[in-house]
């Protein structure tokens, strides 16, 4: 089945540590996205990438970094500079161009110990 | 500024009641509009979308939404809800020609009791 796989489902991190969230898609989509979901705030865009080896900051990129070395993969690193990293992180992908909905993974819940 | 506003944060209904969830957006230019649903423990799924044409769009599971351009609204409706509709619902907007960013509302949590 085609889809988006995020791993792990739950992740715990000590303060001061970097942690990387995985996102893989086999939908042959060019565009990939990372969102953060907090209660009462909906989804906010962290980073997105329209093509391999290129990515742009979203609305809340501070404290995060990404890479896009392969079309299928768009890992997100939550760095120690992110002041409030506890959240639910969602990865999405889509075809590029007009009228293309985004498809979402199951998410990773990150908690700080 | 581009934004999406969902007025109802938490809605509680009995089965067979009618549902309408409000969504208003602020965006300069033509838009694509979406409703996504997140069932408990599941990923976000596309419920329905509007790109152009008939402003009344029908989605999965008996949901529909009407795009009213003059009111900048895209309200979600269902004539008779079921317990299985319990979920969180998100309205989202994307510029028709700026397809980089999907802007989400804060979500509406719907609880349906038997």
Tab-separated table of C-alpha atoms in Angstrom:
chain	number	residue	atom	x	y	z
A	1	UNK	CA	0.000	0.000	0.000
A	2	UNK	CA	1.215	3.512	-0.766
A	3	UNK	CA	1.497	5.852	2.137
A	4	UNK	CA	3.531	7.891	4.557
A	5	UNK	CA	5.417	6.220	7.381
A	6	UNK	CA	6.516	8.156	10.416
A	7	UNK	CA	8.704	6.623	13.068
A	8	UNK	CA	8.861	6.249	15.935
A	9	UNK	CA	5.284	6.698	17.109
A	10	UNK	CA	6.415	7.888	20.542
A	11	UNK	CA	9.725	9.516	21.347
A	12	UNK	CA	11.218	10.704	24.590
A	13	UNK	CA	14.082	13.115	24.820
A	14	UNK	CA	16.173	14.516	27.589
A	15	UNK	CA	16.610	18.233	27.713
A	16	UNK	CA	19.616	19.396	25.705
A	17	UNK	CA	19.524	16.494	23.268
A	18	UNK	CA	18.851	16.619	19.563
A	19	UNK	CA	16.408	14.070	18.199
A	20	UNK	CA	15.495	13.095	14.635
A	21	UNK	CA	12.019	12.110	13.477
A	22	UNK	CA	11.734	9.945	10.401
A	23	UNK	CA	9.296	10.409	7.525
A	24	UNK	CA	9.231	8.164	4.463
A	25	UNK	CA	6.731	8.147	1.608
A	26	UNK	CA	6.228	5.772	-1.298
A	27	UNK	CA	3.628	7.861	-3.091
A	28	UNK	CA	6.176	9.301	-5.517
A	29	UNK	CA	5.273	12.784	-4.285
A	30	UNK	CA	7.707	15.613	-4.922
A	31	UNK	CA	6.605	17.793	-2.014
A	32	UNK	CA	6.925	16.969	1.661
A	33	UNK	CA	6.001	18.898	4.793
A	34	UNK	CA	6.445	18.890	8.546
A	35	UNK	CA	3.778	20.242	10.883
A	36	UNK	CA	3.554	20.603	14.596
A	37	UNK	CA	0.185	20.038	16.280
A	38	UNK	CA	-0.524	21.492	19.719
A	39	UNK	CA	-3.865	21.368	21.542
A	40	UNK	CA	-6.042	24.310	20.593
A	41	UNK	CA	-3.590	25.577	17.978
A	42	UNK	CA	-4.212	23.353	15.009
A	43	UNK	CA	-1.316	22.499	12.722
A	44	UNK	CA	1.577	24.850	12.136
A	45	UNK	CA	4.076	24.449	9.315
A	46	UNK	CA	7.700	23.896	10.352
A	47	UNK	CA	9.506	23.178	7.069
A	48	UNK	CA	8.585	22.064	3.588
A	49	UNK	CA	10.359	20.805	0.522
A	50	UNK	CA	9.128	20.941	-3.051
A	51	UNK	CA	12.048	19.049	-4.554
A	52	UNK	CA	15.071	17.008	-3.559
A	53	UNK	CA	17.965	18.992	-2.082
A	54	UNK	CA	15.789	22.037	-1.492
A	55	UNK	CA	13.603	23.100	1.416
A	56	UNK	CA	12.059	26.240	2.893
A	57	UNK	CA	11.219	27.434	6.372
A	58	UNK	CA	7.620	27.439	7.421
A	59	UNK	CA	6.019	29.554	10.124
A	60	UNK	CA	7.818	28.047	13.126
A	61	UNK	CA	11.198	26.802	11.858
A	62	UNK	CA	13.308	28.035	14.783
A	63	UNK	CA	14.913	25.161	16.665
A	64	UNK	CA	14.327	22.670	13.867
A	65	UNK	CA	16.344	21.444	10.880
A	66	UNK	CA	15.571	19.187	7.917
A	67	UNK	CA	17.257	17.525	4.980
A	68	UNK	CA	15.934	16.202	1.679
A	69	UNK	CA	18.589	13.995	0.168
A	70	UNK	CA	16.086	11.555	-1.314
A	71	UNK	CA	12.659	12.056	-2.769
A	72	UNK	CA	11.168	9.496	-0.407
A	73	UNK	CA	12.621	10.832	2.830
A	74	UNK	CA	12.300	14.088	4.778
A	75	UNK	CA	13.716	13.704	8.314
A	76	UNK	CA	13.133	16.402	10.904
A	77	UNK	CA	15.665	17.146	13.647
A	78	UNK	CA	14.414	18.802	16.792
A	79	UNK	CA	17.445	20.559	18.219
A	80	UNK	CA	18.205	21.601	21.762
A	81	UNK	CA	17.483	25.174	20.645
A	82	UNK	CA	13.774	24.374	20.409
A	83	UNK	CA	12.435	25.744	23.695
A	84	UNK	CA	9.170	23.844	23.815
A	85	UNK	CA	9.548	20.663	21.776
A	86	UNK	CA	6.833	18.570	23.421
A	87	UNK	CA	4.188	18.189	20.711
A	88	UNK	CA	2.676	15.921	18.091
A	89	UNK	CA	4.593	16.068	14.807
A	90	UNK	CA	2.932	15.305	11.498
A	91	UNK	CA	4.597	14.690	8.165
A	92	UNK	CA	2.725	15.147	4.896
A	93	UNK	CA	3.384	14.850	1.200
A	94	UNK	CA	1.714	15.911	-2.012
A	95	UNK	CA	2.219	16.254	-5.720
A	96	UNK	CA	3.365	19.727	-6.699
A	97	UNK	CA	1.211	22.090	-8.716
A	98	UNK	CA	-2.337	23.262	-8.365
A	99	UNK	CA	-5.198	21.342	-6.805
A	100	UNK	CA	-3.074	18.829	-4.958
A	101	UNK	CA	-4.222	17.797	-1.465
A	102	UNK	CA	-1.708	16.789	1.156
A	103	UNK	CA	-1.599	13.281	2.597
A	104	UNK	CA	-0.563	12.763	6.183
A	105	UNK	CA	1.356	10.207	8.202
A	106	UNK	CA	0.285	8.855	11.610
A	107	UNK	CA	2.479	11.283	13.505
A	108	UNK	CA	5.170	11.124	16.172
A	109	UNK	CA	4.503	12.256	19.712
A	110	UNK	CA	7.620	13.798	21.250
A	111	UNK	CA	7.903	14.252	24.993
A	112	UNK	CA	10.663	15.820	27.057
A	113	UNK	CA	11.828	13.951	30.136
B	1	UNK	CA	-2.572	38.050	7.078
B	2	UNK	CA	-3.634	34.657	5.839
B	3	UNK	CA	-5.624	32.755	8.412
B	4	UNK	CA	-8.390	30.258	9.017
B	5	UNK	CA	-10.885	30.617	11.821
B	6	UNK	CA	-12.960	27.781	13.225
B	7	UNK	CA	-15.477	29.193	15.653
B	8	UNK	CA	-16.562	26.010	17.365
B	9	UNK	CA	-13.811	24.505	19.476
B	10	UNK	CA	-15.853	21.702	20.980
B	11	UNK	CA	-19.213	20.424	19.776
B	12	UNK	CA	-21.288	17.775	21.530
B	13	UNK	CA	-24.220	16.154	19.756
B	14	UNK	CA	-26.492	13.173	20.064
B	15	UNK	CA	-26.694	10.657	17.255
B	16	UNK	CA	-29.008	11.698	14.393
B	17	UNK	CA	-28.561	15.391	15.163
B	18	UNK	CA	-27.556	17.687	12.329
B	19	UNK	CA	-24.066	19.130	12.237
B	20	UNK	CA	-22.650	22.383	10.954
B	21	UNK	CA	-19.075	23.405	11.713
B	22	UNK	CA	-18.069	26.928	10.834
B	23	UNK	CA	-14.946	27.878	8.902
B	24	UNK	CA	-13.974	31.365	7.748
B	25	UNK	CA	-10.751	32.267	6.033
B	26	UNK	CA	-8.733	35.344	5.259
B	27	UNK	CA	-6.732	35.117	2.046
B	28	UNK	CA	-6.076	37.498	-0.818
B	29	UNK	CA	-6.719	35.705	-4.068
B	30	UNK	CA	-8.381	32.539	-5.266
B	31	UNK	CA	-8.225	29.629	-2.901
B	32	UNK	CA	-8.434	25.900	-2.544
B	33	UNK	CA	-10.328	24.790	0.557
B	34	UNK	CA	-10.151	21.569	2.513
B	35	UNK	CA	-11.691	19.792	5.451
B	36	UNK	CA	-9.561	17.162	7.150
B	37	UNK	CA	-10.689	14.758	9.874
B	38	UNK	CA	-8.605	13.090	12.561
B	39	UNK	CA	-10.325	10.120	14.212
B	40	UNK	CA	-8.987	9.094	17.627
B	41	UNK	CA	-5.631	7.407	17.219
B	42	UNK	CA	-5.602	7.791	13.457
B	43	UNK	CA	-3.864	10.007	10.958
B	44	UNK	CA	-5.322	13.102	9.388
B	45	UNK	CA	-7.558	12.209	6.436
B	46	UNK	CA	-8.977	14.354	3.690
B	47	UNK	CA	-12.741	14.653	4.113
B	48	UNK	CA	-13.482	16.883	1.138
B	49	UNK	CA	-11.977	19.646	-0.978
B	50	UNK	CA	-13.007	22.579	-3.109
B	51	UNK	CA	-10.902	23.715	-6.035
B	52	UNK	CA	-13.369	25.327	-8.436
B	53	UNK	CA	-16.826	24.873	-9.955
B	54	UNK	CA	-19.877	23.888	-7.925
B	55	UNK	CA	-19.519	25.566	-4.527
B	56	UNK	CA	-21.356	22.702	-2.832
B	57	UNK	CA	-18.910	19.831	-2.505
B	58	UNK	CA	-19.633	16.367	-1.224
B	59	UNK	CA	-17.108	14.310	0.636
B	60	UNK	CA	-16.830	10.937	2.247
B	61	UNK	CA	-19.191	9.562	4.886
B	62	UNK	CA	-22.084	11.850	3.999
B	63	UNK	CA	-20.301	15.129	4.696
B	64	UNK	CA	-20.665	18.178	2.506
B	65	UNK	CA	-19.383	21.739	2.553
B	66	UNK	CA	-20.470	24.920	0.861
B	67	UNK	CA	-18.050	27.576	-0.350
B	68	UNK	CA	-19.618	31.026	-0.023
B	69	UNK	CA	-17.134	33.406	-1.582
B	70	UNK	CA	-18.870	36.571	-0.403
B	71	UNK	CA	-18.666	35.393	3.188
B	72	UNK	CA	-15.190	33.825	2.929
B	73	UNK	CA	-16.732	30.725	4.442
B	74	UNK	CA	-16.525	26.979	3.908
B	75	UNK	CA	-18.821	25.423	6.503
B	76	UNK	CA	-18.983	21.668	6.948
B	77	UNK	CA	-22.374	19.965	7.258
B	78	UNK	CA	-23.867	16.562	7.840
B	79	UNK	CA	-27.630	16.007	8.136
B	80	UNK	CA	-27.438	13.185	10.679
B	81	UNK	CA	-24.301	12.393	12.676
B	82	UNK	CA	-23.259	8.992	13.964
B	83	UNK	CA	-21.207	7.979	16.973
B	84	UNK	CA	-18.398	7.068	14.563
B	85	UNK	CA	-18.141	10.728	13.507
B	86	UNK	CA	-16.496	11.519	16.839
B	87	UNK	CA	-13.223	13.122	15.785
B	88	UNK	CA	-11.356	16.375	15.379
B	89	UNK	CA	-12.110	18.364	12.252
B	90	UNK	CA	-9.733	20.836	10.629
B	91	UNK	CA	-10.498	23.392	7.969
B	92	UNK	CA	-7.572	24.470	5.753
B	93	UNK	CA	-6.926	26.904	2.939
B	94	UNK	CA	-4.283	27.058	0.233
B	95	UNK	CA	-3.811	29.698	-2.439
B	96	UNK	CA	-4.723	28.397	-5.871
B	97	UNK	CA	-1.419	29.632	-7.230
B	98	UNK	CA	0.668	29.472	-4.084
B	99	UNK	CA	0.592	25.812	-3.390
B	100	UNK	CA	3.469	25.768	-0.936
B	101	UNK	CA	1.498	26.414	2.191
B	102	UNK	CA	-1.623	24.883	3.640
B	103	UNK	CA	-2.983	27.027	6.441
B	104	UNK	CA	-4.996	25.213	9.082
B	105	UNK	CA	-7.626	26.329	11.512
B	106	UNK	CA	-7.341	25.397	15.163
B	107	UNK	CA	-9.709	22.473	14.811
B	108	UNK	CA	-13.114	21.523	16.189
B	109	UNK	CA	-13.508	18.566	18.455
B	110	UNK	CA	-16.792	16.754	17.804
B	111	UNK	CA	-18.204	14.290	20.295
B	112	UNK	CA	-21.269	12.291	19.332
B	113	UNK	CA	-23.129	10.370	22.005
B	114	UNK	CA	-25.392	7.396	21.259
